[in-house]
Amino acid sequence: MATLGFHVVPNAKVDSVIGEHGAAIKVKLRAPAVEGKANAALRSFLSKELEIAERQTVLERGHKSRDKIIRIDGLSEQEVRSRLHLAE
C-alpha cells in the first residue's frame, strides 16, 4: 500500500502526469474542479495508468483542494512512481 501526494491541475487539454510539485506528483486533468469531477477523473486516470482497479485508489484528503492524498492499495510507492514514469 502506498500513500502519495498529488497536485492536480484541472481543465487541461489532456490527462497526463507532468512531473513533481515539491513532494507531490503533478497531474493535469481535463475534468473541471466542480462537484468532485476532478476527484473522480484523478482516480480513473490513476487506475488506467497504474493498471489497477479503480477501487484500489482511495482519496484520503483534499476533496476540495488541488493538493490531494491518495492511498493506492496493492502497490508500493516505488511501483507507483515507476508506472507513472517518474524517477525515484
Coordinates of C-alpha atoms in Angstrom, one line a residue:
M1 CA 0.0 0.0 0.0
A2 CA 1.3 3.4 -0.9
T3 CA 0.0 6.8 0.2
L4 CA 1.1 9.6 -2.1
G5 CA 0.5 13.3 -2.6
F6 CA -0.8 14.6 -5.9
H7 CA -1.1 18.2 -7.1
V8 CA -4.0 18.4 -9.6
V9 CA -4.3 21.0 -12.4
P10 CA -7.9 20.9 -13.7
N11 CA -9.2 22.0 -17.1
A12 CA -6.1 20.8 -19.0
K13 CA -6.1 19.8 -22.7
V14 CA -5.1 16.2 -21.9
D15 CA -4.8 14.0 -18.9
S16 CA -1.1 13.5 -18.1
V17 CA 1.5 13.2 -15.4
I18 CA 3.8 16.2 -15.8
G19 CA 6.4 15.6 -13.1
E20 CA 6.7 16.6 -9.5
H21 CA 5.4 19.6 -7.5
G22 CA 7.5 19.6 -4.3
A23 CA 7.0 16.1 -2.8
A24 CA 3.7 15.6 -4.7
I25 CA 3.2 14.2 -8.2
K26 CA 1.7 16.8 -10.5
V27 CA -1.1 15.6 -12.7
K28 CA -3.1 17.6 -15.4
L29 CA -6.7 16.5 -15.9
R30 CA -9.3 17.5 -18.5
A31 CA -12.1 17.5 -15.8
P32 CA -13.2 20.7 -14.2
A33 CA -12.8 21.3 -10.5
V34 CA -16.5 21.2 -9.7
E35 CA -18.7 18.8 -7.9
G36 CA -16.0 16.2 -7.4
K37 CA -15.4 15.7 -11.2
A38 CA -11.7 16.2 -10.9
N39 CA -11.5 13.8 -7.9
A40 CA -13.3 11.1 -10.0
A41 CA -11.2 11.8 -13.0
L42 CA -8.0 11.5 -10.9
R43 CA -9.0 8.1 -9.6
S44 CA -10.0 6.9 -13.0
F45 CA -6.8 8.2 -14.6
L46 CA -4.6 6.6 -11.9
S47 CA -6.3 3.3 -12.2
K48 CA -5.7 3.3 -16.0
E49 CA -2.1 4.4 -15.7
L50 CA -1.2 2.0 -12.9
E51 CA -3.2 -0.8 -14.4
I52 CA -5.2 -1.5 -11.3
A53 CA -8.9 -1.4 -10.4
E54 CA -10.4 2.0 -9.6
R55 CA -11.5 0.7 -6.2
Q56 CA -7.8 0.3 -5.2
T57 CA -7.4 4.1 -5.3
V58 CA -8.8 6.0 -2.3
L59 CA -8.9 9.7 -1.9
E60 CA -8.0 10.2 1.8
R61 CA -7.5 14.0 1.9
G62 CA -8.0 17.0 -0.3
H63 CA -11.6 16.6 -1.6
K64 CA -11.8 20.4 -2.2
S65 CA -8.2 21.2 -2.7
R66 CA -5.7 20.8 -5.6
D67 CA -3.4 19.0 -3.2
K68 CA -4.7 15.5 -2.6
I69 CA -3.6 12.5 -0.6
I70 CA -4.4 9.2 -2.4
R71 CA -4.0 5.7 -1.0
I72 CA -3.1 3.1 -3.6
D73 CA -3.7 -0.4 -2.4
G74 CA -1.6 -3.3 -3.8
L75 CA 1.4 -1.2 -5.0
S76 CA 4.4 0.2 -3.2
E77 CA 5.4 3.9 -3.7
Q78 CA 8.3 2.7 -5.9
E79 CA 5.9 0.7 -8.1
V80 CA 3.6 3.7 -8.4
R81 CA 6.4 6.1 -9.4
S82 CA 7.8 3.6 -11.9
R83 CA 4.4 3.0 -13.6
L84 CA 3.9 6.8 -13.8
H85 CA 7.4 7.1 -15.3
L86 CA 8.8 9.2 -12.5
A87 CA 12.4 8.9 -11.2
E88 CA 12.6 7.7 -7.6

